[in-house]
Structure formats: structure tokens, C-alpha cells
Amino acid sequence: MNPSPLPFEPDHNHDRCISEALEQARHLCRERRQRLTPIRELVLRLIWQSHQPLGAYELLPALAEAGFNSAPPTVYRALEFLQSQGLVHRIASLNAFIGCPHPEQSHQGCFLICRSCKSTLELESQPIQQAIRSSAGSLGFTIEQETVEIVGLCPNCQTRPQRDPQ
Amino acid sequence: MNPSPLPFEPDHNHDRCISEALEQARHLCRERRQRLTPIRELVLRLIWQSHQPLGAYELLPALAEAGFNSAPPTVYRALEFLQSQGLVHRIASLNAFIGCPHPEQSHQGCFLICRSCKSTLELESQPIQQAIRSSAGSLGFTIEQETVEIVGLCPNCQTRPQRDPQ
DNA sequence: AATATTTTGTTATAGTGTAACGCAATCTTT
DNA sequence: AAAGATTGCGTTACACTATAACAAAATATT
């Protein structure tokens, strides 16, 4: 069992991985004087539990089960808050959301998304960042937001295409 | 007047730029034995006319004006065909479509999108491609599809934020 | 001309996301 | 602790994006 998730590694200790993410979220929000309300924390936990990008509407049933209102605005508000705090990212090409493993400083994610098992890995790739900045800079373009989403097959699914690591 | 569009340059000869794109599309489709029907050609022309990413539903009124059916499936079918031929790209972060300036070979675009005037430039950046391939490769990830969309401010809009180059 | 294939028309519906308003909970100031 | 201000939530309604399914028309093939 690993203490934290490895790239495309299905067998890490996911319970611990979730609770660490939640603890960090609580800590960051306390520090920033932001309110991690029960709904927001639940949405964050649900997203972490999946480890796959999760659509907004997939969250609604769980919210209803927990006794909350489960109309779309409820979950979108929670997601908006979590995004504003860097706790989740939105994957534009999937219309879905995923937990951010290092929310302590605002950043632009770069995602590797497995088409087969949907596992998604957030990279911190200096070379990619650098190449993008350099290209934009040479054209006089000022970057405000980056969307880098790579879809393909993770190592597991190249040899065992049907398996779902979660 | 320039014969072809320059990066974020509002004053190129856009009529010529459109007609060249259409001529190339006709040529490619003839070569590939694919049918560039009136609807498909009209959709392609409308997209090129805008030079900004265009939503599917923004195309419908023009289709109706031209006497075609203007229900969503009509335009989505045309867009699907044009994408399959590499003639247009979809911008995931905008739910919109834009003409491809070099459709002769299938490729993954990298887009610089101005938040203010919406001008969008497709890059062929070897360093970015290389960095992405290298990152993915070192993790054993096989790339199938890349989404790279950079939103920010183009040179024109950094000094004249209100101007619309189109 | 007959048949097969592709494209389009049409209706309906699924999926994603937001506006707007009022109430409730929390925070701030006194 | 009370009053007022701010923030978050419940609720309804709706806008925007995209596709399924089937029939009719147009085109290609034999």
C-alpha cells in the first residue's frame, strides 16, 4: 500500500488518499477564511472517491441520499467554490471534475486521461509549461488560462484493456 | 493586405482567406472521394467567415436563411463530417468550432484564444508537441488525442482591450 | 432501371449549465 | 446578545449543447 497515489497505479491506499485530501482542504480553507460547508466537503469527498473525472449530474444522487437538496445549482455552486480554491479542476473535454492533488497554490493542470479506465493523472510538467509560455510569449500573447488534456491509454489498459483500476 | 492570415492580425484579406480555405476543402474532398455537399460547404464557409470559434447553434439561423433545414442534427452532422476531414476543429473549452488552416494532414491543434476579441490562432508548435509526447511517453501513456487551448489576451487587445479585429 | 448507400428532414429527448428570487445561516458590529 | 450585513442554500424555471431514432430524399453502384 502506498501512502499517496502513484501514476496510474490502481493499488494505492485510496481511503487514506481521500482523507488526506479532505484534511488538506479543511486546512487550506481555515487558513484562507473560506467556509468548507458540509455540502462543499461532501462534493469534494465524492469527487475524490471516484479518482475519475465526475460529471456534475453524477453527484446529485449522492447529495440527495445525504439529505441535501439535489438540484443542479447546488452542486454547481459547490464545484465553483472548490474550483475557486484550487481543490478541483474541470476537465473541459469531458465536462467533468477531478480532485487536485496539490491545491496549495493556484496552477494550471495538465491531464493525462485514460480513454479505457478513465483514470486521470495531473502532471506538473515544466517542459510543457515552458513550451507553452515560450510559444505564446513569442507571439505577444498573454496567458490567463491553460487547458491541456491528453486522452489516450494508460499503461495498465494497454495490456489489459478491459480492466478498471478503481 | 496579406494573402493569408497572420497571427492576431486583423487586417488581412479575409475574403481571399475564406475562398482559399473553401477551394482547398473542395480539392481535398475530391481527392478523398468525400462529398462536400452544399450544407457542408455552407457550414464551412460560415465558420471561416467568423474567424472566431462559432457555436453550433450560431450556425442555425444562417442555414435557415439559405433555405436549408435548421434543426440541430443538420449542423452537427455537417460539423462531424468537417471534423472527420480535418477541415474544422472543435474548441472544447468554448463548445465551439473553428476552421483549420492546414487540413491536408490530420493533426492535433494547439490554440491561442483571445478572451477579449475571441480571435483564435492555431499553432504548430513542435516544442509543445515534443514536451507532451515526452511527458506521456515517460509514464508509459499512449496519446490518442490532445486538447491544448490557451486563453488569454492577444497583442491587440492588451493595448486596445475593446477592439474586435473581425 | 433496380438496388444499395449516403445524406438530409424531422421529432423528440438527453445532457450540461445558469438566472433569479427568497429564505436561512453565518459573520460583523455594536 | 441584538441588529444589520453578508454569504450560502432551496427552489423554479430556463438556456445552451448535443444526440437517438426513424422516414424521406438524393446520390452512387450494379
Short mmCIF file of N, CA, C and O in Angstrom, two decimals, chain A residues 35-138:
data_model
loop_
_atom_site.label_atom_id
_atom_site.label_comp_id
_atom_site.label_asym_id
_atom_site.label_seq_id
_atom_site.Cartn_x
_atom_site.Cartn_y
_atom_site.Cartn_z
N ARG A 35 -15.24 29.05 3.82
CA ARG A 35 -16.10 28.09 4.52
C ARG A 35 -16.28 26.80 3.73
O ARG A 35 -16.97 26.77 2.72
N LEU A 36 -15.67 25.75 4.23
CA LEU A 36 -15.86 24.43 3.63
C LEU A 36 -17.10 23.81 4.27
O LEU A 36 -17.00 23.00 5.20
N THR A 37 -18.25 24.22 3.77
CA THR A 37 -19.53 23.78 4.34
C THR A 37 -19.75 22.29 4.10
O THR A 37 -19.05 21.67 3.30
N PRO A 38 -20.73 21.70 4.79
CA PRO A 38 -20.99 20.27 4.61
C PRO A 38 -21.22 19.88 3.15
O PRO A 38 -20.69 18.85 2.69
N ILE A 39 -21.98 20.67 2.43
CA ILE A 39 -22.22 20.34 1.02
C ILE A 39 -20.91 20.36 0.24
O ILE A 39 -20.61 19.45 -0.53
N ARG A 40 -20.14 21.40 0.44
CA ARG A 40 -18.88 21.52 -0.30
C ARG A 40 -17.93 20.37 0.03
O ARG A 40 -17.29 19.81 -0.85
N GLU A 41 -17.88 20.03 1.32
CA GLU A 41 -16.98 18.94 1.70
C GLU A 41 -17.47 17.61 1.13
O GLU A 41 -16.66 16.79 0.68
N LEU A 42 -18.78 17.42 1.14
CA LEU A 42 -19.32 16.18 0.58
C LEU A 42 -19.00 16.07 -0.91
O LEU A 42 -18.56 15.02 -1.39
N VAL A 43 -19.20 17.16 -1.63
CA VAL A 43 -18.90 17.14 -3.07
C VAL A 43 -17.43 16.82 -3.28
O VAL A 43 -17.07 16.00 -4.14
N LEU A 44 -16.59 17.44 -2.48
CA LEU A 44 -15.16 17.17 -2.63
C LEU A 44 -14.84 15.71 -2.34
O LEU A 44 -14.07 15.07 -3.05
N ARG A 45 -15.46 15.16 -1.29
CA ARG A 45 -15.20 13.76 -0.96
C ARG A 45 -15.69 12.83 -2.08
O ARG A 45 -14.98 11.90 -2.48
N LEU A 46 -16.86 13.12 -2.61
CA LEU A 46 -17.39 12.28 -3.69
C LEU A 46 -16.45 12.30 -4.90
O LEU A 46 -16.21 11.27 -5.53
N ILE A 47 -15.94 13.47 -5.20
CA ILE A 47 -15.03 13.58 -6.35
C ILE A 47 -13.75 12.79 -6.09
O ILE A 47 -13.27 12.07 -6.96
N TRP A 48 -13.23 12.90 -4.88
CA TRP A 48 -12.01 12.16 -4.57
C TRP A 48 -12.25 10.66 -4.56
O TRP A 48 -11.38 9.86 -4.95
N GLN A 49 -13.41 10.27 -4.07
CA GLN A 49 -13.70 8.84 -4.02
C GLN A 49 -13.65 8.20 -5.39
O GLN A 49 -13.32 7.03 -5.53
N SER A 50 -14.01 8.95 -6.41
CA SER A 50 -14.07 8.33 -7.73
C SER A 50 -12.68 8.19 -8.36
O SER A 50 -12.41 7.23 -9.07
N HIS A 51 -11.82 9.15 -8.13
CA HIS A 51 -10.50 9.16 -8.78
C HIS A 51 -10.61 9.22 -10.29
O HIS A 51 -9.62 9.13 -11.00
N GLN A 52 -11.81 9.31 -10.78
CA GLN A 52 -12.03 9.54 -12.20
C GLN A 52 -12.80 10.85 -12.31
O GLN A 52 -13.53 11.21 -11.39
N PRO A 53 -12.64 11.52 -13.42
CA PRO A 53 -13.44 12.75 -13.57
C PRO A 53 -14.92 12.42 -13.44
O PRO A 53 -15.40 11.42 -13.99
N LEU A 54 -15.62 13.28 -12.71
CA LEU A 54 -17.02 13.01 -12.37
C LEU A 54 -17.87 14.16 -12.89
O LEU A 54 -17.56 15.32 -12.65
N GLY A 55 -18.94 13.82 -13.60
CA GLY A 55 -19.84 14.85 -14.09
C GLY A 55 -20.67 15.44 -12.97
O GLY A 55 -20.94 14.78 -11.96
N ALA A 56 -21.10 16.68 -13.13
CA ALA A 56 -21.86 17.36 -12.10
C ALA A 56 -23.13 16.58 -11.75
O ALA A 56 -23.49 16.43 -10.58
N TYR A 57 -23.77 16.07 -12.78
CA TYR A 57 -25.04 15.39 -12.55
C TYR A 57 -24.86 14.02 -11.90
O TYR A 57 -25.80 13.47 -11.33
N GLU A 58 -23.66 13.49 -11.96
CA GLU A 58 -23.40 12.22 -11.27
C GLU A 58 -23.33 12.42 -9.76
O GLU A 58 -23.44 11.46 -8.99
N LEU A 59 -23.14 13.65 -9.33
CA LEU A 59 -23.03 13.93 -7.90
C LEU A 59 -24.40 14.08 -7.25
O LEU A 59 -24.55 13.90 -6.03
N LEU A 60 -25.39 14.41 -8.05
CA LEU A 60 -26.70 14.76 -7.48
C LEU A 60 -27.33 13.64 -6.65
O LEU A 60 -27.82 13.91 -5.54
N PRO A 61 -27.35 12.40 -7.14
CA PRO A 61 -27.98 11.34 -6.34
C PRO A 61 -27.36 11.21 -4.95
O PRO A 61 -28.09 11.07 -3.96
N ALA A 62 -26.03 11.29 -4.88
CA ALA A 62 -25.37 11.16 -3.58
C ALA A 62 -25.75 12.32 -2.66
O ALA A 62 -25.87 12.15 -1.45
N LEU A 63 -25.91 13.49 -3.24
CA LEU A 63 -26.33 14.63 -2.42
C LEU A 63 -27.73 14.40 -1.87
O LEU A 63 -28.01 14.70 -0.70
N ALA A 64 -28.60 13.88 -2.72
CA ALA A 64 -29.97 13.60 -2.28
C ALA A 64 -29.95 12.57 -1.15
O ALA A 64 -30.62 12.74 -0.14
N GLU A 65 -29.15 11.52 -1.32
CA GLU A 65 -29.04 10.48 -0.30
C GLU A 65 -28.60 11.05 1.04
O GLU A 65 -29.05 10.61 2.10
N ALA A 66 -27.71 12.02 0.99
CA ALA A 66 -27.20 12.61 2.22
C ALA A 66 -28.18 13.63 2.80
O ALA A 66 -27.88 14.30 3.79
N GLY A 67 -29.33 13.77 2.18
CA GLY A 67 -30.36 14.63 2.73
C GLY A 67 -30.30 16.07 2.28
O GLY A 67 -31.05 16.92 2.76
N PHE A 68 -29.41 16.37 1.33
CA PHE A 68 -29.34 17.74 0.84
C PHE A 68 -30.25 17.92 -0.36
O PHE A 68 -30.71 16.95 -0.97
N ASN A 69 -30.48 19.14 -0.67
CA ASN A 69 -31.12 19.47 -1.92
C ASN A 69 -30.26 18.91 -3.05
O ASN A 69 -29.05 18.91 -2.97
N SER A 70 -30.92 18.47 -4.10
CA SER A 70 -30.11 17.90 -5.17
C SER A 70 -30.49 18.48 -6.53
O SER A 70 -30.55 17.76 -7.52
N ALA A 71 -30.76 19.76 -6.54
CA ALA A 71 -30.97 20.44 -7.82
C ALA A 71 -29.61 20.89 -8.35
O ALA A 71 -28.68 21.11 -7.58
N PRO A 72 -29.50 21.01 -9.67
CA PRO A 72 -28.21 21.36 -10.27
C PRO A 72 -27.49 22.54 -9.63
O PRO A 72 -26.28 22.45 -9.37
N PRO A 73 -28.17 23.65 -9.33
CA PRO A 73 -27.41 24.79 -8.79
C PRO A 73 -26.62 24.44 -7.54
O PRO A 73 -25.54 24.97 -7.30
N THR A 74 -27.17 23.54 -6.73
CA THR A 74 -26.47 23.17 -5.50
C THR A 74 -25.08 22.62 -5.80
O THR A 74 -24.08 23.06 -5.22
N VAL A 75 -25.02 21.67 -6.73
CA VAL A 75 -23.74 21.04 -6.99
C VAL A 75 -22.82 21.98 -7.78
O VAL A 75 -21.62 22.04 -7.55
N TYR A 76 -23.41 22.77 -8.67
CA TYR A 76 -22.56 23.70 -9.43
C TYR A 76 -21.97 24.78 -8.54
O TYR A 76 -20.84 25.21 -8.73
N ARG A 77 -22.73 25.21 -7.54
CA ARG A 77 -22.17 26.18 -6.60
C ARG A 77 -21.01 25.59 -5.82
O ARG A 77 -19.97 26.23 -5.63
N ALA A 78 -21.21 24.37 -5.37
CA ALA A 78 -20.13 23.72 -4.62
C ALA A 78 -18.89 23.57 -5.52
O ALA A 78 -17.76 23.85 -5.10
N LEU A 79 -19.11 23.15 -6.75
CA LEU A 79 -17.99 22.96 -7.67
C LEU A 79 -17.29 24.28 -7.96
O LEU A 79 -16.05 24.34 -8.04
N GLU A 80 -18.07 25.34 -8.09
CA GLU A 80 -17.49 26.65 -8.36
C GLU A 80 -16.58 27.07 -7.19
O GLU A 80 -15.47 27.55 -7.38
N PHE A 81 -17.09 26.84 -5.97
CA PHE A 81 -16.28 27.16 -4.80
C PHE A 81 -14.99 26.34 -4.79
O PHE A 81 -13.89 26.87 -4.61
N LEU A 82 -15.13 25.05 -4.98
CA LEU A 82 -13.96 24.16 -4.92
C LEU A 82 -12.94 24.53 -6.01
O LEU A 82 -11.73 24.51 -5.77
N GLN A 83 -13.44 24.91 -7.17
CA GLN A 83 -12.53 25.35 -8.22
C GLN A 83 -11.82 26.65 -7.82
O GLN A 83 -10.64 26.81 -8.06
N SER A 84 -12.60 27.56 -7.23
CA SER A 84 -12.01 28.84 -6.86
C SER A 84 -10.91 28.66 -5.83
O SER A 84 -9.98 29.46 -5.75
N GLN A 85 -10.99 27.59 -5.04
CA GLN A 85 -9.96 27.32 -4.04
C GLN A 85 -8.88 26.37 -4.57
O GLN A 85 -8.00 25.94 -3.82
N GLY A 86 -8.99 26.02 -5.84
CA GLY A 86 -7.99 25.14 -6.43
C GLY A 86 -8.11 23.70 -5.97
O GLY A 86 -7.19 22.90 -6.16
N LEU A 87 -9.24 23.35 -5.36
CA LEU A 87 -9.39 21.99 -4.81
C LEU A 87 -9.85 20.99 -5.86
O LEU A 87 -9.62 19.79 -5.72
N VAL A 88 -10.51 21.47 -6.89
CA VAL A 88 -10.85 20.59 -8.01
C VAL A 88 -10.56 21.33 -9.31
O VAL A 88 -10.51 22.56 -9.37
N HIS A 89 -10.35 20.54 -10.35
CA HIS A 89 -10.20 21.08 -11.69
C HIS A 89 -11.36 20.59 -12.56
O HIS A 89 -11.88 19.50 -12.34
N ARG A 90 -11.69 21.38 -13.54
CA ARG A 90 -12.68 20.95 -14.53
C ARG A 90 -11.94 20.45 -15.76
O ARG A 90 -10.99 21.09 -16.23
N ILE A 91 -12.37 19.29 -16.25
CA ILE A 91 -11.82 18.74 -17.48
C ILE A 91 -12.77 19.09 -18.62
O ILE A 91 -13.85 18.51 -18.73
N ALA A 92 -12.36 20.06 -19.43
CA ALA A 92 -13.27 20.61 -20.44
C ALA A 92 -13.69 19.56 -21.45
O ALA A 92 -14.85 19.52 -21.87
N SER A 93 -12.77 18.68 -21.83
CA SER A 93 -13.09 17.73 -22.89
C SER A 93 -14.03 16.64 -22.41
O SER A 93 -14.56 15.88 -23.22
N LEU A 94 -14.25 16.55 -21.11
CA LEU A 94 -15.16 15.54 -20.56
C LEU A 94 -16.36 16.14 -19.84
O LEU A 94 -17.22 15.40 -19.38
N ASN A 95 -16.41 17.46 -19.73
CA ASN A 95 -17.43 18.09 -18.90
C ASN A 95 -17.47 17.42 -17.54
O ASN A 95 -18.53 16.98 -17.08
N ALA A 96 -16.32 17.34 -16.91
CA ALA A 96 -16.25 16.60 -15.65
C ALA A 96 -15.22 17.25 -14.73
O ALA A 96 -14.45 18.11 -15.14
N PHE A 97 -15.24 16.80 -13.46
CA PHE A 97 -14.41 17.42 -12.45
C PHE A 97 -13.57 16.38 -11.74
O PHE A 97 -13.99 15.24 -11.57
N ILE A 98 -12.37 16.81 -11.31
CA ILE A 98 -11.49 15.88 -10.61
C ILE A 98 -10.75 16.60 -9.51
O ILE A 98 -10.48 17.81 -9.61
N GLY A 99 -10.42 15.88 -8.45
CA GLY A 99 -9.73 16.49 -7.33
C GLY A 99 -8.31 16.87 -7.69
O GLY A 99 -7.66 16.19 -8.48
N CYS A 100 -7.86 17.97 -7.10
CA CYS A 100 -6.49 18.41 -7.37
C CYS A 100 -5.58 17.94 -6.25
O CYS A 100 -5.86 18.18 -5.08
N PRO A 101 -4.50 17.24 -6.58
CA PRO A 101 -3.63 16.68 -5.55
C PRO A 101 -2.70 17.70 -4.88
O PRO A 101 -2.09 17.37 -3.88
N HIS A 102 -2.59 18.88 -5.41
CA HIS A 102 -1.74 19.89 -4.76
C HIS A 102 -2.36 21.27 -4.91
O HIS A 102 -1.91 22.10 -5.70
N PRO A 103 -3.38 21.50 -4.08
CA PRO A 103 -4.19 22.72 -4.19
C PRO A 103 -3.59 23.93 -3.47
O PRO A 103 -4.19 24.99 -3.48
N GLU A 104 -2.42 23.74 -2.87
CA GLU A 104 -1.92 24.81 -2.00
C GLU A 104 -1.57 26.06 -2.78
O GLU A 104 -1.63 27.16 -2.27
N GLN A 105 -1.19 25.88 -4.05
CA GLN A 105 -1.00 27.10 -4.84
C GLN A 105 -1.72 26.98 -6.17
O GLN A 105 -1.75 25.92 -6.79
N SER A 106 -2.32 28.09 -6.56
CA SER A 106 -3.06 28.12 -7.82
C SER A 106 -2.15 27.73 -8.97
O SER A 106 -1.01 28.14 -9.05
N HIS A 107 -2.67 26.91 -9.88
CA HIS A 107 -1.86 26.47 -11.00
C HIS A 107 -2.76 25.96 -12.10
O HIS A 107 -3.95 25.75 -11.91
N GLN A 108 -2.16 25.75 -13.27
CA GLN A 108 -2.89 25.18 -14.39
C GLN A 108 -2.50 23.73 -14.50
O GLN A 108 -1.33 23.41 -14.57
N GLY A 109 -3.46 22.86 -14.52
CA GLY A 109 -3.16 21.45 -14.60
C GLY A 109 -2.92 21.00 -16.02
O GLY A 109 -3.29 21.66 -16.98
N CYS A 110 -2.25 19.86 -16.14
CA CYS A 110 -2.07 19.20 -17.42
C CYS A 110 -2.45 17.75 -17.17
O CYS A 110 -1.90 17.12 -16.27
N PHE A 111 -3.41 17.24 -17.90
CA PHE A 111 -4.02 15.97 -17.53
C PHE A 111 -3.81 14.88 -18.55
O PHE A 111 -3.96 15.10 -19.76
N LEU A 112 -3.46 13.71 -18.06
CA LEU A 112 -3.44 12.51 -18.88
C LEU A 112 -4.67 11.68 -18.53
O LEU A 112 -4.84 11.27 -17.37
N ILE A 113 -5.52 11.45 -19.48
CA ILE A 113 -6.81 10.81 -19.24
C ILE A 113 -6.88 9.50 -20.01
O ILE A 113 -6.75 9.51 -21.24
N CYS A 114 -7.08 8.39 -19.30
CA CYS A 114 -7.17 7.10 -19.99
C CYS A 114 -8.57 6.92 -20.56
O CYS A 114 -9.56 6.96 -19.84
N ARG A 115 -8.62 6.71 -21.86
CA ARG A 115 -9.89 6.52 -22.54
C ARG A 115 -10.62 5.26 -22.05
O ARG A 115 -11.84 5.20 -22.03
N SER A 116 -9.85 4.26 -21.63
CA SER A 116 -10.46 2.99 -21.27
C SER A 116 -10.95 2.98 -19.83
O SER A 116 -12.12 2.75 -19.56
N CYS A 117 -10.06 3.23 -18.89
CA CYS A 117 -10.45 3.11 -17.47
C CYS A 117 -10.76 4.47 -16.86
O CYS A 117 -11.17 4.55 -15.71
N LYS A 118 -10.57 5.53 -17.60
CA LYS A 118 -10.88 6.90 -17.16
C LYS A 118 -9.96 7.43 -16.06
O LYS A 118 -10.17 8.54 -15.59
N SER A 119 -8.99 6.64 -15.63
CA SER A 119 -8.05 7.19 -14.65
C SER A 119 -7.45 8.46 -15.22
O SER A 119 -7.14 8.53 -16.41
N THR A 120 -7.27 9.42 -14.35
CA THR A 120 -6.75 10.71 -14.81
C THR A 120 -5.63 11.15 -13.90
O THR A 120 -5.75 11.12 -12.68
N LEU A 121 -4.54 11.52 -14.51
CA LEU A 121 -3.35 11.93 -13.76
C LEU A 121 -3.05 13.39 -14.05
O LEU A 121 -3.00 13.80 -15.20
N GLU A 122 -2.87 14.16 -12.98
CA GLU A 122 -2.49 15.55 -13.18
C GLU A 122 -0.98 15.67 -13.14
O GLU A 122 -0.34 15.27 -12.18
N LEU A 123 -0.42 16.24 -14.18
CA LEU A 123 1.02 16.42 -14.27
C LEU A 123 1.43 17.82 -13.87
O LEU A 123 0.69 18.78 -14.07
N GLU A 124 2.62 17.91 -13.33
CA GLU A 124 3.31 19.20 -13.24
C GLU A 124 4.46 19.12 -14.22
O GLU A 124 5.56 18.72 -13.85
N SER A 125 4.24 19.45 -15.45
CA SER A 125 5.32 19.29 -16.41
C SER A 125 5.95 20.63 -16.77
O SER A 125 5.37 21.43 -17.49
N GLN A 126 7.11 20.85 -16.24
CA GLN A 126 7.82 22.10 -16.56
C GLN A 126 8.06 22.24 -18.05
O GLN A 126 7.83 23.32 -18.60
N PRO A 127 8.53 21.20 -18.74
CA PRO A 127 8.77 21.36 -20.18
C PRO A 127 7.52 21.79 -20.94
O PRO A 127 7.60 22.65 -21.81
N ILE A 128 6.37 21.21 -20.61
CA ILE A 128 5.15 21.59 -21.32
C ILE A 128 4.81 23.05 -21.02
O ILE A 128 4.58 23.85 -21.92
N GLN A 129 4.80 23.38 -19.72
CA GLN A 129 4.54 24.77 -19.33
C GLN A 129 5.47 25.72 -20.05
O GLN A 129 5.05 26.76 -20.57
N GLN A 130 6.74 25.35 -20.05
CA GLN A 130 7.74 26.23 -20.63
C GLN A 130 7.51 26.40 -22.13
O GLN A 130 7.59 27.50 -22.67
N ALA A 131 7.20 25.31 -22.81
CA ALA A 131 6.96 25.37 -24.26
C ALA A 131 5.76 26.23 -24.57
O ALA A 131 5.77 27.02 -25.52
N ILE A 132 4.71 26.09 -23.76
CA ILE A 132 3.51 26.89 -23.99
C ILE A 132 3.81 28.36 -23.77
O ILE A 132 3.46 29.23 -24.57
N ARG A 133 4.49 28.66 -22.66
CA ARG A 133 4.81 30.06 -22.37
C ARG A 133 5.68 30.67 -23.45
O ARG A 133 5.50 31.82 -23.84
N SER A 134 6.60 29.87 -23.92
CA SER A 134 7.51 30.38 -24.93
C SER A 134 6.78 30.66 -26.25
O SER A 134 6.97 31.71 -26.86
N SER A 135 5.92 29.72 -26.66
CA SER A 135 5.16 29.93 -27.89
C SER A 135 4.27 31.16 -27.79
O SER A 135 4.22 32.00 -28.69
N ALA A 136 3.53 31.24 -26.70
CA ALA A 136 2.62 32.37 -26.52
C ALA A 136 3.41 33.68 -26.45
O ALA A 136 3.06 34.67 -27.09
N GLY A 137 4.49 33.65 -25.68
CA GLY A 137 5.28 34.86 -25.49
C GLY A 137 5.84 35.41 -26.79
O GLY A 137 5.81 36.62 -27.03
N SER A 138 6.30 34.53 -27.65
CA SER A 138 6.90 34.99 -28.89
C SER A 138 5.87 35.62 -29.82
O SER A 138 6.22 36.32 -30.77
#
